[in-house]
JSON list of C-alpha atoms in Angstrom, two decimals:
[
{"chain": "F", "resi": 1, "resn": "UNK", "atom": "CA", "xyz": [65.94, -70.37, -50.76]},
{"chain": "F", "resi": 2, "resn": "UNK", "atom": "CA", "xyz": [64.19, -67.53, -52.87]},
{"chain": "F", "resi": 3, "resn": "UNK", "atom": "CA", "xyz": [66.92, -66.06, -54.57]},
{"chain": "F", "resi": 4, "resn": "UNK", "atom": "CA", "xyz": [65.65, -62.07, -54.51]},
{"chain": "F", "resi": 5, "resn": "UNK", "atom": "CA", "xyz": [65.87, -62.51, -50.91]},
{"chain": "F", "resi": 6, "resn": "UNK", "atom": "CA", "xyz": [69.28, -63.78, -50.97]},
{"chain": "F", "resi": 7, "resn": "UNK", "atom": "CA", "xyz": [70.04, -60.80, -53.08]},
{"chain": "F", "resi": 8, "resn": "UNK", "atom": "CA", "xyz": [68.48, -58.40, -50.29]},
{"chain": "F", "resi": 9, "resn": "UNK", "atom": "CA", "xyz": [69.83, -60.43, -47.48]},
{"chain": "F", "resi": 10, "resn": "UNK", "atom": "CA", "xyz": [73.33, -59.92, -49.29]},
{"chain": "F", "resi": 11, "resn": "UNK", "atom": "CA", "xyz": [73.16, -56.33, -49.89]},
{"chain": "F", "resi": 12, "resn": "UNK", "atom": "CA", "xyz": [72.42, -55.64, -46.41]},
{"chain": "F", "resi": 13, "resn": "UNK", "atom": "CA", "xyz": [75.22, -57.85, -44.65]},
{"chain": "F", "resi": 14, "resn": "UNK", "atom": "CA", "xyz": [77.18, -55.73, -47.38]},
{"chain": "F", "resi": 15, "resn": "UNK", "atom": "CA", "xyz": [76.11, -52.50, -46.02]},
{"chain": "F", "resi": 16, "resn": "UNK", "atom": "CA", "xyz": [76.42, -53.87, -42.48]},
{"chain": "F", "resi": 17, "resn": "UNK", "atom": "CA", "xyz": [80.19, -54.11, -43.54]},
{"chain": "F", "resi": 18, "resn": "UNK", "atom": "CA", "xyz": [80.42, -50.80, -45.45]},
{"chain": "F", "resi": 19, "resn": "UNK", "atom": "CA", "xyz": [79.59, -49.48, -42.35]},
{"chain": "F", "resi": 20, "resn": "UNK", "atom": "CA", "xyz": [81.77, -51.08, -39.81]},
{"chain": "F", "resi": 21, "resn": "UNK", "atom": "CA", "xyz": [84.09, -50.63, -41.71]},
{"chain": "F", "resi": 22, "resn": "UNK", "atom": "CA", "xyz": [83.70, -46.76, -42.48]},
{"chain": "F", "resi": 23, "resn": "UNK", "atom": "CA", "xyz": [83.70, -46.48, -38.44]},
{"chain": "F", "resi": 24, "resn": "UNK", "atom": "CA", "xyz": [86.61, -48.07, -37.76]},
{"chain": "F", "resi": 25, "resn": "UNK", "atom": "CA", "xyz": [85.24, -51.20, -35.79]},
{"chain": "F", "resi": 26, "resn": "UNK", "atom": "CA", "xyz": [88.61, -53.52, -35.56]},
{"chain": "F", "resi": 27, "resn": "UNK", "atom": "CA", "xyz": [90.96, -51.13, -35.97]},
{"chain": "F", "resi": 28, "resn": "UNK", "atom": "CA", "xyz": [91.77, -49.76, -32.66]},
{"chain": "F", "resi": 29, "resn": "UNK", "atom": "CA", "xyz": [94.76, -46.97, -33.93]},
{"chain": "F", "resi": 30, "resn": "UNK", "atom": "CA", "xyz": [91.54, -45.31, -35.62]},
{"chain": "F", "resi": 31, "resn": "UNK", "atom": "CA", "xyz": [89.36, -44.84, -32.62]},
{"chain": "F", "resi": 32, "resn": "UNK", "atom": "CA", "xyz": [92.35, -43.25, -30.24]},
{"chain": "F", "resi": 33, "resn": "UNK", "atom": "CA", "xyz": [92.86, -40.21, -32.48]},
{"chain": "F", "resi": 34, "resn": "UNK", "atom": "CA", "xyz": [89.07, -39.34, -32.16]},
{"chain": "F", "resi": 35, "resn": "UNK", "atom": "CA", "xyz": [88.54, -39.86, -28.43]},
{"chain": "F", "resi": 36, "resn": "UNK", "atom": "CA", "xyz": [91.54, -37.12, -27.60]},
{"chain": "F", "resi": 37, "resn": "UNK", "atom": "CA", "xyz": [90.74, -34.73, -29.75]},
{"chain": "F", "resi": 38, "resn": "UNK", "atom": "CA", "xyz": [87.16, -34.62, -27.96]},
{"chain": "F", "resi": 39, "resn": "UNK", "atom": "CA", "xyz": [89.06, -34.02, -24.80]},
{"chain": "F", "resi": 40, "resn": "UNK", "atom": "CA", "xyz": [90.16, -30.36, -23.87]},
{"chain": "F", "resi": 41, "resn": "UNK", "atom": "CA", "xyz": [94.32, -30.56, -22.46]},
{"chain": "F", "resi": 42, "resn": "UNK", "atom": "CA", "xyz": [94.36, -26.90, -21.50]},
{"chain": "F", "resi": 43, "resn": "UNK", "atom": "CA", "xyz": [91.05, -27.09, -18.94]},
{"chain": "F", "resi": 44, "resn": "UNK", "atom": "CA", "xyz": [92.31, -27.00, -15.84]},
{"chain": "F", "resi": 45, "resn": "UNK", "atom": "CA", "xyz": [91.16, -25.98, -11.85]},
{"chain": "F", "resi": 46, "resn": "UNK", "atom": "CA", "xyz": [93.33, -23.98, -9.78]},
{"chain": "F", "resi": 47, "resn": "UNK", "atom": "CA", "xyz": [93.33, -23.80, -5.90]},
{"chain": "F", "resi": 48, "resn": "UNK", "atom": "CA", "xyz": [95.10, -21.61, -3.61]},
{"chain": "F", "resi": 49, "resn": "UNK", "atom": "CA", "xyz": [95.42, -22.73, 0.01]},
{"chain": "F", "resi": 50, "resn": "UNK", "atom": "CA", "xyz": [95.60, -18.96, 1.84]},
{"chain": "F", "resi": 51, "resn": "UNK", "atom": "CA", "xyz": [97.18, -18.00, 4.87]},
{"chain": "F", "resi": 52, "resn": "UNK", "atom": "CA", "xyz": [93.80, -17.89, 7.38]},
{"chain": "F", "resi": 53, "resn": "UNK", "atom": "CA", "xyz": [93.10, -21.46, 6.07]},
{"chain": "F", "resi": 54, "resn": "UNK", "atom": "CA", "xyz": [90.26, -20.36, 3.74]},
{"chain": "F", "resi": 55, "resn": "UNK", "atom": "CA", "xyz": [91.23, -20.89, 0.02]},
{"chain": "F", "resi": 56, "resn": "UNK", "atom": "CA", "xyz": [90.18, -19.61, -3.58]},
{"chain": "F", "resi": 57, "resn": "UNK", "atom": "CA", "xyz": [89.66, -21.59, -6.59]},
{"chain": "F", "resi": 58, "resn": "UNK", "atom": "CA", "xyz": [89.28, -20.74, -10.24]},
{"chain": "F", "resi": 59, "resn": "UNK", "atom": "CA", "xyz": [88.25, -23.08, -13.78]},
{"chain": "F", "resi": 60, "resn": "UNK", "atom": "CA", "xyz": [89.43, -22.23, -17.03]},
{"chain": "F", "resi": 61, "resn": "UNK", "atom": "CA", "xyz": [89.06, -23.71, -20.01]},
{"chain": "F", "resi": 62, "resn": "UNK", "atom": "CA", "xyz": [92.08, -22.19, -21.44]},
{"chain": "F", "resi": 63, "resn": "UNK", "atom": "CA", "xyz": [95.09, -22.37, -18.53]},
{"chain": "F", "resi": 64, "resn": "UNK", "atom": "CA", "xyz": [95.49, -21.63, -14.90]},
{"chain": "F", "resi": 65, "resn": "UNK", "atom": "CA", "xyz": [97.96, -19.92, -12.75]},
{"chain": "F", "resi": 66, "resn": "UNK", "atom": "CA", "xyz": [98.77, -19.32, -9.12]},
{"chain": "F", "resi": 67, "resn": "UNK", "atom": "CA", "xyz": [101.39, -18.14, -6.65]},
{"chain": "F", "resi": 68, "resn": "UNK", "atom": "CA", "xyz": [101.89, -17.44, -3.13]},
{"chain": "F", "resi": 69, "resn": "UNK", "atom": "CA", "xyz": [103.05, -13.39, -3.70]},
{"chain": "F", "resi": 70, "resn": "UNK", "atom": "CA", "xyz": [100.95, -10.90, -2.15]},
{"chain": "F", "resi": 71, "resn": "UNK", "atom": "CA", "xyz": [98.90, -13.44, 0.53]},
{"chain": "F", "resi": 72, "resn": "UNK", "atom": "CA", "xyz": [98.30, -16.01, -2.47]},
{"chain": "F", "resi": 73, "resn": "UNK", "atom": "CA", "xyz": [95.95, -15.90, -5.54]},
{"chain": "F", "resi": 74, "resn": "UNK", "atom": "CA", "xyz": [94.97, -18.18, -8.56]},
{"chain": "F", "resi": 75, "resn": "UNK", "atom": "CA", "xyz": [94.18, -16.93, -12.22]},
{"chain": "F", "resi": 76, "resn": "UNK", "atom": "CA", "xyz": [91.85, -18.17, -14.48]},
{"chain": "F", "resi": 77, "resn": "UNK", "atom": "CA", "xyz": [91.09, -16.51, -17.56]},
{"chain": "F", "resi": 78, "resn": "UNK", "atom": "CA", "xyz": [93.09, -13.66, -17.16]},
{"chain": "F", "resi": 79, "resn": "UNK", "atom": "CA", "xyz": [91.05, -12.41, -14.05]},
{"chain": "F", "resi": 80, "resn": "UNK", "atom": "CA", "xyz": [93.41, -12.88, -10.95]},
{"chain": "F", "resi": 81, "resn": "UNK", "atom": "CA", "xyz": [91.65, -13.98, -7.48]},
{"chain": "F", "resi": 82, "resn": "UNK", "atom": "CA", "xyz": [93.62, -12.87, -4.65]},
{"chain": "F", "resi": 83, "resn": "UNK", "atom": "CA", "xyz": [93.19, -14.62, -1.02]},
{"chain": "F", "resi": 84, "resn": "UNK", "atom": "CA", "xyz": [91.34, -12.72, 1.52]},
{"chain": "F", "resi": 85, "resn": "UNK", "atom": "CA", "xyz": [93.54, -10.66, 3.91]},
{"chain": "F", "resi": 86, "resn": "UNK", "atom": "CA", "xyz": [93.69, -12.05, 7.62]},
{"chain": "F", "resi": 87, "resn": "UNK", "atom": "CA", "xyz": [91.89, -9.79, 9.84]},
{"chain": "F", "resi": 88, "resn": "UNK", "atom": "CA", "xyz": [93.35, -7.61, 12.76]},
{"chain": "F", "resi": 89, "resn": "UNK", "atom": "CA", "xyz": [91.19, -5.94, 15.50]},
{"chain": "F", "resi": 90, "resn": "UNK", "atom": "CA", "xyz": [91.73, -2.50, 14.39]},
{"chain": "F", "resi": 91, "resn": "UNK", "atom": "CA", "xyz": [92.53, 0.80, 17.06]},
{"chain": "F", "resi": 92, "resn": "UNK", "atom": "CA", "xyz": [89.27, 2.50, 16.90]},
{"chain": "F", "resi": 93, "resn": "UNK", "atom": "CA", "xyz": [86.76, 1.83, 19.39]},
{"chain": "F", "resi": 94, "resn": "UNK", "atom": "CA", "xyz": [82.86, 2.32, 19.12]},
{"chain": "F", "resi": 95, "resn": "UNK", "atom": "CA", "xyz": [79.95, 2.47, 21.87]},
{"chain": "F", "resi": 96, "resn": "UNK", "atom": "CA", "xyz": [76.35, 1.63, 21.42]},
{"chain": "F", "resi": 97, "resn": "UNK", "atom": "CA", "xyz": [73.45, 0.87, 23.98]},
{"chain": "F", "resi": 98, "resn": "UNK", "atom": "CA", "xyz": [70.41, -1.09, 23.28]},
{"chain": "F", "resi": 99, "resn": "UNK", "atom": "CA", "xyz": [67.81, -2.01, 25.95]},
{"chain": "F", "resi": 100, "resn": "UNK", "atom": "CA", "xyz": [65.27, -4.72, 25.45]},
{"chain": "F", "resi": 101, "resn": "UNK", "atom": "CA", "xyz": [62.28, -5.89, 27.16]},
{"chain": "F", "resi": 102, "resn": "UNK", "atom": "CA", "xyz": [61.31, -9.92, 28.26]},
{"chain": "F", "resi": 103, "resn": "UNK", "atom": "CA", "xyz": [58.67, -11.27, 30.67]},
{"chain": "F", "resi": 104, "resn": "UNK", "atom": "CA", "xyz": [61.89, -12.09, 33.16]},
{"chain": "F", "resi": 105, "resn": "UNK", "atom": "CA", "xyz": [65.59, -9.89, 33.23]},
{"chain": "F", "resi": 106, "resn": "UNK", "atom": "CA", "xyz": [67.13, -12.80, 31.65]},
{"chain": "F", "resi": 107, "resn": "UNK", "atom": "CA", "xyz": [64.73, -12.19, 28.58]},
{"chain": "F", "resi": 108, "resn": "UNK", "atom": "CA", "xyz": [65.15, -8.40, 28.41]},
{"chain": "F", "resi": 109, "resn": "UNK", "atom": "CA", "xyz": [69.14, -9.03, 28.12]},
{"chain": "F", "resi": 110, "resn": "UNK", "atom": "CA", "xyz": [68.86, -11.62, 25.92]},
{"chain": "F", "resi": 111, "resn": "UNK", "atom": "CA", "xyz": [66.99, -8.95, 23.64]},
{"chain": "F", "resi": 112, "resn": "UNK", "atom": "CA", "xyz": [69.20, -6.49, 24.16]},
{"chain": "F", "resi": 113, "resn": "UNK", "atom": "CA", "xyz": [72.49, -8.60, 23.62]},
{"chain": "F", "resi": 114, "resn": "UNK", "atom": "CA", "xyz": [70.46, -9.37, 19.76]},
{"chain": "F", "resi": 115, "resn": "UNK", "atom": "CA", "xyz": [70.12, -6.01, 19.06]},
{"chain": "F", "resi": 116, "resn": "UNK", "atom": "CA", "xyz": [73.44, -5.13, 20.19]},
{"chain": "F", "resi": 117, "resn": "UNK", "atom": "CA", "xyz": [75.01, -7.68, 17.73]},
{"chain": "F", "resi": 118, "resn": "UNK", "atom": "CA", "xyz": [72.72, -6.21, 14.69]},
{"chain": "F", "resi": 119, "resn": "UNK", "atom": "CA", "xyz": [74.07, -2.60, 15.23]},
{"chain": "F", "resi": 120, "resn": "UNK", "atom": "CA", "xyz": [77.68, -4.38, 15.34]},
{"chain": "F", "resi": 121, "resn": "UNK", "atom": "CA", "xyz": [77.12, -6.48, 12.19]},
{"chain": "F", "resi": 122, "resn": "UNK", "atom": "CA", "xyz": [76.28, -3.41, 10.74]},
{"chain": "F", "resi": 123, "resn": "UNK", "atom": "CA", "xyz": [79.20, -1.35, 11.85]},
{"chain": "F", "resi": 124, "resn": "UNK", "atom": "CA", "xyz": [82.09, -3.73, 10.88]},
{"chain": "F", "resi": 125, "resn": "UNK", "atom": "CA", "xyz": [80.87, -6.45, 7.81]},
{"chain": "F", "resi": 126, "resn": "UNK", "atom": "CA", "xyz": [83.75, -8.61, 9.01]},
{"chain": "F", "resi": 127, "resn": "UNK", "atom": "CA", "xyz": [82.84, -8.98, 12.41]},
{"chain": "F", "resi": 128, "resn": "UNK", "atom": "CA", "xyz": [83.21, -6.84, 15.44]},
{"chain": "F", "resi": 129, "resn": "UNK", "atom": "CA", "xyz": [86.49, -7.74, 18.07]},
{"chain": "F", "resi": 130, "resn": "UNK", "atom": "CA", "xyz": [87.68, -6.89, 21.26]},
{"chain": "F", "resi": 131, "resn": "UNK", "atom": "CA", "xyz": [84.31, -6.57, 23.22]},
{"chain": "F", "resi": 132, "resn": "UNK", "atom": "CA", "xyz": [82.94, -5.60, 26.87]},
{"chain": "F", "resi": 133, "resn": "UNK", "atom": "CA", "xyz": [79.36, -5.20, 27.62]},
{"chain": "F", "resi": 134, "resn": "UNK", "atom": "CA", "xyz": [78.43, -3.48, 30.48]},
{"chain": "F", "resi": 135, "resn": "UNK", "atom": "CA", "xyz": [74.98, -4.41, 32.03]},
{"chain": "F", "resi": 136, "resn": "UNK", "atom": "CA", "xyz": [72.26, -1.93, 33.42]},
{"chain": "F", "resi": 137, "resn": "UNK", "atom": "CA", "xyz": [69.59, -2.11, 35.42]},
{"chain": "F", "resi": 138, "resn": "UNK", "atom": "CA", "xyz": [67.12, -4.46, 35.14]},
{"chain": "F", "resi": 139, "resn": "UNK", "atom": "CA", "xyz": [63.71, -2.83, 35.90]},
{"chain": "F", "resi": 140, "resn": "UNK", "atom": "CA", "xyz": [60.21, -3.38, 36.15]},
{"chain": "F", "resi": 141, "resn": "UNK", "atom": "CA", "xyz": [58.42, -1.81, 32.55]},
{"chain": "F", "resi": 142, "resn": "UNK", "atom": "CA", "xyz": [56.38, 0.89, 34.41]},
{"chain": "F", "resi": 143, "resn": "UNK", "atom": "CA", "xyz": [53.67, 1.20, 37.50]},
{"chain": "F", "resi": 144, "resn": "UNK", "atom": "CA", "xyz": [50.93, 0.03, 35.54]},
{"chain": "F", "resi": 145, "resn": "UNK", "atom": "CA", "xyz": [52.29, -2.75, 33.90]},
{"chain": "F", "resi": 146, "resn": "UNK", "atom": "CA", "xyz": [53.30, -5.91, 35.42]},
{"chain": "F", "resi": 147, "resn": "UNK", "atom": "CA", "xyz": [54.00, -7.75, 32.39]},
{"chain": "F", "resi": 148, "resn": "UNK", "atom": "CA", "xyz": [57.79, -7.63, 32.25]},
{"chain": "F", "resi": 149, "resn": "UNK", "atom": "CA", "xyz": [61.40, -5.88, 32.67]},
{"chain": "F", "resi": 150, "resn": "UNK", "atom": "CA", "xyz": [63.14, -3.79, 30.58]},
{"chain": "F", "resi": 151, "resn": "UNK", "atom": "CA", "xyz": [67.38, -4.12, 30.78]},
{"chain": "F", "resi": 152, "resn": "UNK", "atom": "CA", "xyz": [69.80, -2.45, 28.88]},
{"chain": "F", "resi": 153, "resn": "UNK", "atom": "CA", "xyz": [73.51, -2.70, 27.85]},
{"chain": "F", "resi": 154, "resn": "UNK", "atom": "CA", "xyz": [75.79, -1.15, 26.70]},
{"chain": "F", "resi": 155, "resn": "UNK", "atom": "CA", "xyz": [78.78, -2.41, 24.64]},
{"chain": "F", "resi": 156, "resn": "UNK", "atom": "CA", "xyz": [82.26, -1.17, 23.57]},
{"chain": "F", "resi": 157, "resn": "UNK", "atom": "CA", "xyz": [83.43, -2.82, 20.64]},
{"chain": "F", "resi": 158, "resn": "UNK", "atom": "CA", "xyz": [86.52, -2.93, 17.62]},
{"chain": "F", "resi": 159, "resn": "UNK", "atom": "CA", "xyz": [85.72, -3.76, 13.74]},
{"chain": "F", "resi": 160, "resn": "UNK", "atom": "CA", "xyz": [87.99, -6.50, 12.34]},
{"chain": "F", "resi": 161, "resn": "UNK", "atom": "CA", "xyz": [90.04, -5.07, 9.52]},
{"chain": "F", "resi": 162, "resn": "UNK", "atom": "CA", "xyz": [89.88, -4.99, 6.57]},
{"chain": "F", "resi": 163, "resn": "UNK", "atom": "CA", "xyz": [86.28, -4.75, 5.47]},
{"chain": "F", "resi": 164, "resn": "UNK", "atom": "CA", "xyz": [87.11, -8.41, 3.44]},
{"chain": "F", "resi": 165, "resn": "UNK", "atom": "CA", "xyz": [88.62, -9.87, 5.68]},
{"chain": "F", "resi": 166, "resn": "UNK", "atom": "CA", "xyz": [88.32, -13.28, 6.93]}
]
């Protein structure tokens, strides 16, 4: 054997050592300490279960909270998420009419009863309650056209309440 590479081959098993050793390798009471304190013990996620069977969740990094006062809420952060109210049909009543047009009457009322649910979406964001449409006439669109009906209706509605409701 040439003995300069023995030398070389024995300086590098050497530093192979040096640094297994300097990592720890063997010693398994050295390698716990390091893997916790990569982990974060105060992260946490937070979930409320709410009355109306929705629910609200939150992250932190730094703690989480929650209780059941006030419908339910969860905190993260220091910003508090409260659970949407439960909606009631609230007391006042509205009235729109919307007429549509369709080759048959079935088609006009079908395009009536669309735009009749786009004025009510727009009326109450949390939905529109309590309900009755009443149907006009369905009639021809004119004398000199033959190309479809026109029907109207007309419907009395309720907005659920609160606006954020659910």
């Amino acid at each position: 054997m040439n003995p300069s590479k023995s030398v070389v081959w024995r300086s590098g098993l050497v530093a192979v050592l040096l640094g297994v050793a300097a990592c720890g390798v063997g010693d398994s009471a050295e390698l716990e300490p390091s893997l916790e304190t990569s982990e974060d013990p105060l992260a946490c996620t937070v979930t409320q279960t709410c009355a109306n069977g929705t629910s609200v969740t939150c992250y932190s990094s730094s703690g989480c909270t929650s209780g059941a006062d006030n419908g339910g809420w969860v905190e993260c952060d220091g910003v508090r998420t409260y659970c949407p109210p439960a909606c009631t049909c609230g007391a006042t009543r509205y009235t729109a009419t919307r007429s549509g047009e369709g080759v048959t009457c079935g088609a006009a009322m079908t395009q009536a009863r669309t735009l009749l649910t786009s004025v009510v979406t727009a009326k109450c964001p949390a939905g529109g309650c309590n309900s009755t449409d009443a149907l006009g006439e369905c009639v021809p669109l004119g004398p000199n056209r033959t190309d479809g009906f026109r029907a109207s209706i007309t419907r009395t509605y309720s907005c659920k309440e609160p606006a954020n409701c659910q």
